[in-house]
PDB file of C-alpha atoms in Angstrom:
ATOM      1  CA  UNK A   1     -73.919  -8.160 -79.010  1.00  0.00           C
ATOM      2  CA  UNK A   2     -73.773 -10.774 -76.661  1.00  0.00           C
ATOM      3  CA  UNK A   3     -77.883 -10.650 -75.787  1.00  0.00           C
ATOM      4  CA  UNK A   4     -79.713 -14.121 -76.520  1.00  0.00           C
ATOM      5  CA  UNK A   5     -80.559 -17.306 -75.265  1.00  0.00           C
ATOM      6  CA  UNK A   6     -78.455 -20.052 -76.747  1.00  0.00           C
ATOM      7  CA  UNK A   7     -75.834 -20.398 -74.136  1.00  0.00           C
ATOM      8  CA  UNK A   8     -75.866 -20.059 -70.286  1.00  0.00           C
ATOM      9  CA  UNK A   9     -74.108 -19.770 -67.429  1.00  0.00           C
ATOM     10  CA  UNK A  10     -74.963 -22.230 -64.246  1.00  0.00           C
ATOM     11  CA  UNK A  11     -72.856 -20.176 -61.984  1.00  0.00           C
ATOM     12  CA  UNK A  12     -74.089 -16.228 -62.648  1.00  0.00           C
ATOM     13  CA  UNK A  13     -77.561 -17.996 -64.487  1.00  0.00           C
ATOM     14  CA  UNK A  14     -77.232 -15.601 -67.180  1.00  0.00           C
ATOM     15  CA  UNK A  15     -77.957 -16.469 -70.879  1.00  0.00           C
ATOM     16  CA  UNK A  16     -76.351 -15.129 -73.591  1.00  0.00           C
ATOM     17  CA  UNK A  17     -75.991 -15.481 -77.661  1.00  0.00           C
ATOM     18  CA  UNK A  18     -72.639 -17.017 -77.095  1.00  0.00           C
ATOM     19  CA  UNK A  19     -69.212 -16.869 -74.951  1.00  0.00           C
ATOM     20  CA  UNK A  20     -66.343 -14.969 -75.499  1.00  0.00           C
ATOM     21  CA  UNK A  21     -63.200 -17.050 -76.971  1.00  0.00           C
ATOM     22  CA  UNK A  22     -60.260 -17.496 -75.104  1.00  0.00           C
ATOM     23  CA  UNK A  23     -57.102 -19.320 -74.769  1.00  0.00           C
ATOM     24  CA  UNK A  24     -53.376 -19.239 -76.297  1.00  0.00           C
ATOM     25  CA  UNK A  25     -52.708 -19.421 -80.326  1.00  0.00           C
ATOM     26  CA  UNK A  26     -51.870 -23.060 -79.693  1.00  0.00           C
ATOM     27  CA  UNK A  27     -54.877 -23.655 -77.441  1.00  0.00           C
ATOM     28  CA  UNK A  28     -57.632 -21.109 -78.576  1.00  0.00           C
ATOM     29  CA  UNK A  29     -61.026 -21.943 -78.291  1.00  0.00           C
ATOM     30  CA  UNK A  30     -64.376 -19.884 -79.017  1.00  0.00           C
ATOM     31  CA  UNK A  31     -67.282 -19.612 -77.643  1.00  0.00           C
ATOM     32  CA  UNK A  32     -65.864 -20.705 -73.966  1.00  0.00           C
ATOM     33  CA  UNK A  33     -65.772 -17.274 -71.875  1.00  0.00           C
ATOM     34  CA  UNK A  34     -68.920 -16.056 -69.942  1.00  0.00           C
ATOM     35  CA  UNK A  35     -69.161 -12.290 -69.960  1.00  0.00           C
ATOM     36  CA  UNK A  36     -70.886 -12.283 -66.959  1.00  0.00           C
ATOM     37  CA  UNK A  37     -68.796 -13.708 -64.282  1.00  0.00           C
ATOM     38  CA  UNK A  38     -65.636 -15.067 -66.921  1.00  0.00           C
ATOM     39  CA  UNK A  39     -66.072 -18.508 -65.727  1.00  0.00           C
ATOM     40  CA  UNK A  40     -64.790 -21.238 -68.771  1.00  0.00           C
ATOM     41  CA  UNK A  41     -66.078 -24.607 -69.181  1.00  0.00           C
ATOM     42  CA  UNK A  42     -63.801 -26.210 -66.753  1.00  0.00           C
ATOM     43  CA  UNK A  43     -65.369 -23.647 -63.544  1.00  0.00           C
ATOM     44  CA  UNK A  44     -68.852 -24.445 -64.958  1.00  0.00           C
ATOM     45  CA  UNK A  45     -68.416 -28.063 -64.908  1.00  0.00           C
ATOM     46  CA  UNK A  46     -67.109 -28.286 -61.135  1.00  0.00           C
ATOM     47  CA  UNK A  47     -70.037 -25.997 -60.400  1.00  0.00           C
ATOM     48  CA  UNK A  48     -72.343 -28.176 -61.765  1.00  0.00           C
ATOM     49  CA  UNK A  49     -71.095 -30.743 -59.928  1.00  0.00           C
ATOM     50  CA  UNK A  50     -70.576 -29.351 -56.444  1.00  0.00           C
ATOM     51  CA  UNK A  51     -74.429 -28.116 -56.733  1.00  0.00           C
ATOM     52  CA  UNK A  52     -76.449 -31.505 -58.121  1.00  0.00           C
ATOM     53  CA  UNK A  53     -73.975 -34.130 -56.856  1.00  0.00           C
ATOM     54  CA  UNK A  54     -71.904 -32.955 -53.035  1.00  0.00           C
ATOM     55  CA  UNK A  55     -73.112 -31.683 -50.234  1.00  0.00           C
ATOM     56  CA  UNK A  56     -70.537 -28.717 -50.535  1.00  0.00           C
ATOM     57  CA  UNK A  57     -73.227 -25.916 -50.658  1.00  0.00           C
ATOM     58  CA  UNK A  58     -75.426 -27.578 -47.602  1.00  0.00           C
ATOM     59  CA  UNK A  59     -73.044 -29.688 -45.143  1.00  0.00           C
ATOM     60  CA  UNK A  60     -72.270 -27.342 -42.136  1.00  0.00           C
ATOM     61  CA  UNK A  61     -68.921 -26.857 -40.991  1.00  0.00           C
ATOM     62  CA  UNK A  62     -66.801 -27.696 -43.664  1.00  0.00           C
ATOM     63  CA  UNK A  63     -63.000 -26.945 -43.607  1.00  0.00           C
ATOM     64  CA  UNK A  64     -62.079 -25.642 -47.016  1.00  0.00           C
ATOM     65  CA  UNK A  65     -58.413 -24.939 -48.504  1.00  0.00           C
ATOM     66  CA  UNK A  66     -58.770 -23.736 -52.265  1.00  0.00           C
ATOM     67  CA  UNK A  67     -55.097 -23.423 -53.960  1.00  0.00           C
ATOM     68  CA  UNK A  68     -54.886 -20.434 -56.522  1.00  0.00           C
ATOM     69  CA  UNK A  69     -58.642 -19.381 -56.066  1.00  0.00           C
ATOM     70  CA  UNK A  70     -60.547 -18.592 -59.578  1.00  0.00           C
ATOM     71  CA  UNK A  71     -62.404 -15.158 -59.532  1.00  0.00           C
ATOM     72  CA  UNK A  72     -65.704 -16.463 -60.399  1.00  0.00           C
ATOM     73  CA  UNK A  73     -65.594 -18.437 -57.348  1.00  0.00           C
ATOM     74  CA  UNK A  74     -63.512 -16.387 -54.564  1.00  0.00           C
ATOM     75  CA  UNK A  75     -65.951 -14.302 -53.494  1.00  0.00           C
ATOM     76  CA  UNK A  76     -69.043 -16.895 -53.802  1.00  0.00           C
ATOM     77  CA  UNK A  77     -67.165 -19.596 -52.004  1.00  0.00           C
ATOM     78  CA  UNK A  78     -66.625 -16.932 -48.965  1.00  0.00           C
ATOM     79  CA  UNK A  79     -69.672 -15.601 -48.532  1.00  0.00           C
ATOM     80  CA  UNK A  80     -71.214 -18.962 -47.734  1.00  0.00           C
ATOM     81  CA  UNK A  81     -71.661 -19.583 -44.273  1.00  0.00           C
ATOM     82  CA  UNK A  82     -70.833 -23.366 -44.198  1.00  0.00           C
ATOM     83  CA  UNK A  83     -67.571 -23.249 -45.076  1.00  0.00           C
ATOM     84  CA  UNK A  84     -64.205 -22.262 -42.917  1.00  0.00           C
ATOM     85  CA  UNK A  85     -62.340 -21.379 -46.333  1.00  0.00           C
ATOM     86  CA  UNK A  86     -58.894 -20.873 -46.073  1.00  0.00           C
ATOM     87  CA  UNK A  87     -56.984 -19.712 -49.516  1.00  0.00           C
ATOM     88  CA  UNK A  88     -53.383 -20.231 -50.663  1.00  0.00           C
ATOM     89  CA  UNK A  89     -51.502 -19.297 -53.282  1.00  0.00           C
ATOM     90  CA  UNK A  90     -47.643 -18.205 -53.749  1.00  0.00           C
ATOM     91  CA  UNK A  91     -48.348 -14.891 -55.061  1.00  0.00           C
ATOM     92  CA  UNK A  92     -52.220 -13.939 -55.708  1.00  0.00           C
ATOM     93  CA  UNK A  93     -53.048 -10.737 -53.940  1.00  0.00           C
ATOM     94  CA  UNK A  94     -56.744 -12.257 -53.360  1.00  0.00           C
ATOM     95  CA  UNK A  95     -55.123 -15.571 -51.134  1.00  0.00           C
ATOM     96  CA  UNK A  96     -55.325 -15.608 -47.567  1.00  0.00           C
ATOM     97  CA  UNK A  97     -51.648 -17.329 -47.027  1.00  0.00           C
ATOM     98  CA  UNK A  98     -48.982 -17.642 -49.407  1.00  0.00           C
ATOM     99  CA  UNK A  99     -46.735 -20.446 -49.859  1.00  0.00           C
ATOM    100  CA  UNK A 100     -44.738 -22.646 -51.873  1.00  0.00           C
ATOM    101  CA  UNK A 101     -47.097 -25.792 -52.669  1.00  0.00           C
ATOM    102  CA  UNK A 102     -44.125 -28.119 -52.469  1.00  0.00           C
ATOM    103  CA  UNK A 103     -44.366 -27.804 -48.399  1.00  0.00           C
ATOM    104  CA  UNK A 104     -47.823 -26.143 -47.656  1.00  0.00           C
ATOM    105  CA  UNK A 105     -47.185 -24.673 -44.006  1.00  0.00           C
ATOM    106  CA  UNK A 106     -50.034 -26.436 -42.533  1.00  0.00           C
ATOM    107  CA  UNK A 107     -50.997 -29.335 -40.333  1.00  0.00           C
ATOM    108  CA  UNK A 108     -51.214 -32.503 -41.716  1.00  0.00           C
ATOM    109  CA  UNK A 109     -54.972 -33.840 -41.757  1.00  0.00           C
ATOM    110  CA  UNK A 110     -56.790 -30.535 -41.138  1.00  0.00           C
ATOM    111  CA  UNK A 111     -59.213 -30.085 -44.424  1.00  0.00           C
ATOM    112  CA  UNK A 112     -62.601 -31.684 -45.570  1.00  0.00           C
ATOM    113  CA  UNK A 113     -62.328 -30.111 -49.045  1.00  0.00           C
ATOM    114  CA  UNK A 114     -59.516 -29.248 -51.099  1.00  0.00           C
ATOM    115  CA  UNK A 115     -59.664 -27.428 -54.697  1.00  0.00           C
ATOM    116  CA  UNK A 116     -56.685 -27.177 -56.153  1.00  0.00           C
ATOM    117  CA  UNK A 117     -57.043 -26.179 -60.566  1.00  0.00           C
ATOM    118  CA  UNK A 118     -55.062 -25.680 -63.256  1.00  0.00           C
ATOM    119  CA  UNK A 119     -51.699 -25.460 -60.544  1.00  0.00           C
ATOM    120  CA  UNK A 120     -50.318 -28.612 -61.008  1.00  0.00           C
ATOM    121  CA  UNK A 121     -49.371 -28.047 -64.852  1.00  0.00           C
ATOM    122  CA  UNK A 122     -47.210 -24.935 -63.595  1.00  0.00           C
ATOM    123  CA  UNK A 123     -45.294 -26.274 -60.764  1.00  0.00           C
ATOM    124  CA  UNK A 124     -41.577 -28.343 -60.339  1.00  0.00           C
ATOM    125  CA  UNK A 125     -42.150 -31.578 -58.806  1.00  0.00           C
ATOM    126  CA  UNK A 126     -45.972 -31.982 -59.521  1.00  0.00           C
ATOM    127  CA  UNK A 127     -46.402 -35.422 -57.330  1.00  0.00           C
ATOM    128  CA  UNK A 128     -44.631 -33.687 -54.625  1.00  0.00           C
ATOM    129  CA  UNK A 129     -47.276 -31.302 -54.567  1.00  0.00           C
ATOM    130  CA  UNK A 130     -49.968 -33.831 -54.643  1.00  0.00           C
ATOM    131  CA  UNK A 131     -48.641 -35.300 -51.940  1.00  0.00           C
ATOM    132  CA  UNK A 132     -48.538 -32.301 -49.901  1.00  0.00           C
ATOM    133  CA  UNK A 133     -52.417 -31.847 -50.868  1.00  0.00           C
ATOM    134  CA  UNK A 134     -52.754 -35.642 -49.592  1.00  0.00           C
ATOM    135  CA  UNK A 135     -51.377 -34.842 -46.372  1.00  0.00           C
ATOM    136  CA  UNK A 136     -53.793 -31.975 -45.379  1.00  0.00           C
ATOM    137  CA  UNK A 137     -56.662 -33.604 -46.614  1.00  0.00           C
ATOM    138  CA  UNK A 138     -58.603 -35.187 -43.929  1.00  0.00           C
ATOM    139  CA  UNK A 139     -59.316 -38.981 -43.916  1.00  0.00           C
ATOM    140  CA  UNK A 140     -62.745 -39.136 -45.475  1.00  0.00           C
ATOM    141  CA  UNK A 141     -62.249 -36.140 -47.303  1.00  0.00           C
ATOM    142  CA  UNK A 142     -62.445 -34.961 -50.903  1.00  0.00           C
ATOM    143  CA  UNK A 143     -61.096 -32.382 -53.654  1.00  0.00           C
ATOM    144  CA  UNK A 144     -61.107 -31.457 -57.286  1.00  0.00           C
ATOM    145  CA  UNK A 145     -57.540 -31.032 -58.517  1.00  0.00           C
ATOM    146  CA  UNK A 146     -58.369 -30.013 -62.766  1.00  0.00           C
ATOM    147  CA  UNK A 147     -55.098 -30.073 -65.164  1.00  0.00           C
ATOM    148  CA  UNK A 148     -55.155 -29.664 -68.909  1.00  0.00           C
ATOM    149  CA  UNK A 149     -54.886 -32.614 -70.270  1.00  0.00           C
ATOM    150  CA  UNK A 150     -54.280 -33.915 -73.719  1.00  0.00           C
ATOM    151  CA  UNK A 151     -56.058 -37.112 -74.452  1.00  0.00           C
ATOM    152  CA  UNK A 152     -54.047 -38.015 -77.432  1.00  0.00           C
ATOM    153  CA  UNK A 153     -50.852 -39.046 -74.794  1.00  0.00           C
ATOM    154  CA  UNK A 154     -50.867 -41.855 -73.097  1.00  0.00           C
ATOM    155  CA  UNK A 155     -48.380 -41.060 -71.023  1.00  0.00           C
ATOM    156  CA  UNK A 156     -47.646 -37.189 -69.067  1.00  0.00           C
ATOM    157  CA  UNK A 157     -45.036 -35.222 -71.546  1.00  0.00           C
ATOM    158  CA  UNK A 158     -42.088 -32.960 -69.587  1.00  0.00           C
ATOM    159  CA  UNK A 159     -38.747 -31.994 -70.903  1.00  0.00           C
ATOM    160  CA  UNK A 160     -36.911 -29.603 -68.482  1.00  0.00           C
ATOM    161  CA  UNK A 161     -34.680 -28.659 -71.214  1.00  0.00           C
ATOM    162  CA  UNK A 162     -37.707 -26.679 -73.071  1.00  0.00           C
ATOM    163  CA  UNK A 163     -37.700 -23.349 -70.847  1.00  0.00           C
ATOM    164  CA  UNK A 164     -38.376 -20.289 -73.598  1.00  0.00           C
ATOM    165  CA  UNK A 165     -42.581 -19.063 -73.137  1.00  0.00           C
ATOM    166  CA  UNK A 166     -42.814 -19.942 -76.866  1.00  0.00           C
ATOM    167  CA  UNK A 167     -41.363 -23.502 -76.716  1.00  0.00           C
ATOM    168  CA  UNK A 168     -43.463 -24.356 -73.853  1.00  0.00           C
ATOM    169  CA  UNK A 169     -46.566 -22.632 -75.750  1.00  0.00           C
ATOM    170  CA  UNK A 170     -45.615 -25.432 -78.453  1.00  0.00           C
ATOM    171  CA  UNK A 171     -45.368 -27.924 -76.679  1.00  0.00           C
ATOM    172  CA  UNK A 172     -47.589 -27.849 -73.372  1.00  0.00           C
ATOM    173  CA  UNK A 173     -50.150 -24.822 -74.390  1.00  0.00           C
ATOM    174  CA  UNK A 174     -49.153 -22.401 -72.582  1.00  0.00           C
ATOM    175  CA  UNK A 175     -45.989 -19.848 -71.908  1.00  0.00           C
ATOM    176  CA  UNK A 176     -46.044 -20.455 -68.240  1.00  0.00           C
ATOM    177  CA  UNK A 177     -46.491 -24.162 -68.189  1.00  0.00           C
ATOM    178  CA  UNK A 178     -44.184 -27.350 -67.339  1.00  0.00           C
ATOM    179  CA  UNK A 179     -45.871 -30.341 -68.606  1.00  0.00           C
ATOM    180  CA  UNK A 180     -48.869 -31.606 -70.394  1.00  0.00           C
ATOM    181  CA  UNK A 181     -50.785 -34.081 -68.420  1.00  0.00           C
ATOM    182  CA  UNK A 182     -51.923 -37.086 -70.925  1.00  0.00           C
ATOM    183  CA  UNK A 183     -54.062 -39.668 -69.883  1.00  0.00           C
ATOM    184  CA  UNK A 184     -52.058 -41.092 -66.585  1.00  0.00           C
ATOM    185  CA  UNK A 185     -52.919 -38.176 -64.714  1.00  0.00           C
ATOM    186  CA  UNK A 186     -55.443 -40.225 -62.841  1.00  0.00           C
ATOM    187  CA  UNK A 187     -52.219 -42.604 -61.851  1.00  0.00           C
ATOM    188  CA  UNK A 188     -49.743 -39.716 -60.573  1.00  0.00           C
ATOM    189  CA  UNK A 189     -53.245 -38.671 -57.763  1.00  0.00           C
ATOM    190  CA  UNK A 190     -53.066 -42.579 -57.048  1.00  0.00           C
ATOM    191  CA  UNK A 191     -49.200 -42.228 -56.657  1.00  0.00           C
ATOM    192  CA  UNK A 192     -49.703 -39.070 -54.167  1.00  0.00           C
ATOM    193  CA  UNK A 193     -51.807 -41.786 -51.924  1.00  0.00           C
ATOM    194  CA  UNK A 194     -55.581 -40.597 -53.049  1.00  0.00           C
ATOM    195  CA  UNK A 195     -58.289 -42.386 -54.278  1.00  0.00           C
ATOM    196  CA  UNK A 196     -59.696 -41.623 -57.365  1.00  0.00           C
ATOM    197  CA  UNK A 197     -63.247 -41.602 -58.929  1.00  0.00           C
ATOM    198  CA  UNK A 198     -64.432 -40.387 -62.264  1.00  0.00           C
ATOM    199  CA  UNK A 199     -67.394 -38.065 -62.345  1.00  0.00           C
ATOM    200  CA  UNK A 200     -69.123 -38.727 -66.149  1.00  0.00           C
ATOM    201  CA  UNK A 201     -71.184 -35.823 -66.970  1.00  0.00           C
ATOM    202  CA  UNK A 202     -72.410 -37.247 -69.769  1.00  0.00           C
ATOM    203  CA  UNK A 203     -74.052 -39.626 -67.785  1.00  0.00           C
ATOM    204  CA  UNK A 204     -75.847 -36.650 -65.516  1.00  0.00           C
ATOM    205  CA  UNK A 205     -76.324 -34.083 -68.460  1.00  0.00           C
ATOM    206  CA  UNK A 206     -78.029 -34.350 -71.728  1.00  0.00           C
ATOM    207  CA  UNK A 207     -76.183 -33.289 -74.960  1.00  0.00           C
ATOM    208  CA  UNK A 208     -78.447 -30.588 -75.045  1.00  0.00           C
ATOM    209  CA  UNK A 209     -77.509 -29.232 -71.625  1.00  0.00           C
ATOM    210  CA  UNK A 210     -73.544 -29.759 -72.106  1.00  0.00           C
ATOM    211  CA  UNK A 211     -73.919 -27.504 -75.266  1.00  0.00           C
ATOM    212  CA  UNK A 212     -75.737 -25.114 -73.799  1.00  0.00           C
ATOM    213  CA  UNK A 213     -73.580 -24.993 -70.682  1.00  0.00           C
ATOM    214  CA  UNK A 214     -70.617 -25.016 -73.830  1.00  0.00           C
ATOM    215  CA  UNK A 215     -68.432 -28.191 -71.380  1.00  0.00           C
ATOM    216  CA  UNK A 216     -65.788 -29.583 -73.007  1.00  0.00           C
ATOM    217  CA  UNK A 217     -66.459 -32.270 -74.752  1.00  0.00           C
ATOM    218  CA  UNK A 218     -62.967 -34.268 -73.546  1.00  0.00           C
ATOM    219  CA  UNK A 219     -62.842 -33.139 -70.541  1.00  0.00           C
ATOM    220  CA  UNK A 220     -62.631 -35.442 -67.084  1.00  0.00           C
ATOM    221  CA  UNK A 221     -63.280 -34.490 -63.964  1.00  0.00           C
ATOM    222  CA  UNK A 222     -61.513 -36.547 -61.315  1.00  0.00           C
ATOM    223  CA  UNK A 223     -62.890 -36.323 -57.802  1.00  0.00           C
ATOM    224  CA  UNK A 224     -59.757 -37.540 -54.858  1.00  0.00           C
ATOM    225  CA  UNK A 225     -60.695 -38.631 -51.685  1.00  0.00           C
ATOM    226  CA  UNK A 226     -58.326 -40.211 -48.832  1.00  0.00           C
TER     227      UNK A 226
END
């Protein structure tokens, strides 16, 4: 069913007719899923960019913390022989620690690279999070810290009085989120203390390549750096 050649994969490099769908009645999207290795267009665009543009997959020695690791990239990321990669998470059987992110148990300045994705929508005091992520990031290093984010708000929408998995469907996408990021998110990673830079992949891949790779069309990926 899924046999052709009009969408691929840059992580499994597997083609296919199309993706699977995915997402939540408020936030469903089609042809986003890859069969192969479930990756969605948020995984394939950091992949893209840790392969053509960091030197994540050839710099020796790198200290790695990844927050909540995604399945596509867990056992990838491990394998490689570069990387000391250490994985939290509060709950995930797959994490090497678990911990609360509000006070990660870990010394301050320790990592190179820090992933933390789609975490930061879920959690109670977001920029006390970030923070924490600040302080274990090396000076001179870098992460990738993706939200959903809905580029119709200016501002970040939270109301701690909508607690019911449908209202916070409704309202932020999804049953087990807090917030909807808008288009400050960039300002609450400058608030934590990191720098932030905007990768445009529109500027590094052709139309024809972001549809075939199915990207998002809004989406931004922020790289941090301290």
């Amino acid at each position: 069913m899924y046999k052709g050649n009009k969408v691929e994969c840059p992580v499994c490099e597997r083609s296919y007719s199309k993706f699977l769908s995915y997402g939540s009645d408020v936030a469903h999207r089609e042809n986003v899923l890859c069969p192969g290795d479930l990756t969605l267009e948020r995984h394939r665009l950091m992949w893209l960019y840790l392969k053509d543009h960091s030197s994540f997959f050839t710099q020796g020695d790198l200290d790695v913390l990844h927050i909540a690791p995604e399945q596509c990239f867990h056992k990838r990321f491990k394998s490689q022989k570069n990387l000391n990669y250490l994985t939290g998470d509060l709950v995930s059987p797959i994490a090497d620690m678990h911990f609360d992110l509000h006070e990660i148990p870990l010394d301050d300045n320790k990592f190179e690279v820090i992933f933390c994705n789609h975490v930061l929508e879920h959690v109670d005091d977001a920029l006390q999070c970030m923070k924490e992520l600040h302080r274990v990031m090396k000076p001179g290093g870098w992460g990738i810290m993706q939200v959903p984010q809905d580029f119709e708000r200016d501002i970040t929408y939270e109301d701690a009085s909508i607690t019911s998995p449908e209202e916070r469907e409704k309202h932020f996408w999804q049953k087990d989120h807090v917030r909807l990021f808008g288009k400050d998110y960039p300002d609450w990673l400058r608030k934590a203390g990191f720098k932030v830079e905007v990768f445009d992949k529109e500027k590094h891949y052709t139309a024809e390549q972001r549809a075939r790779f199915r990207l998002l069309k809004e989406e931004v990926l922020y790289i941090v750096s301290k």
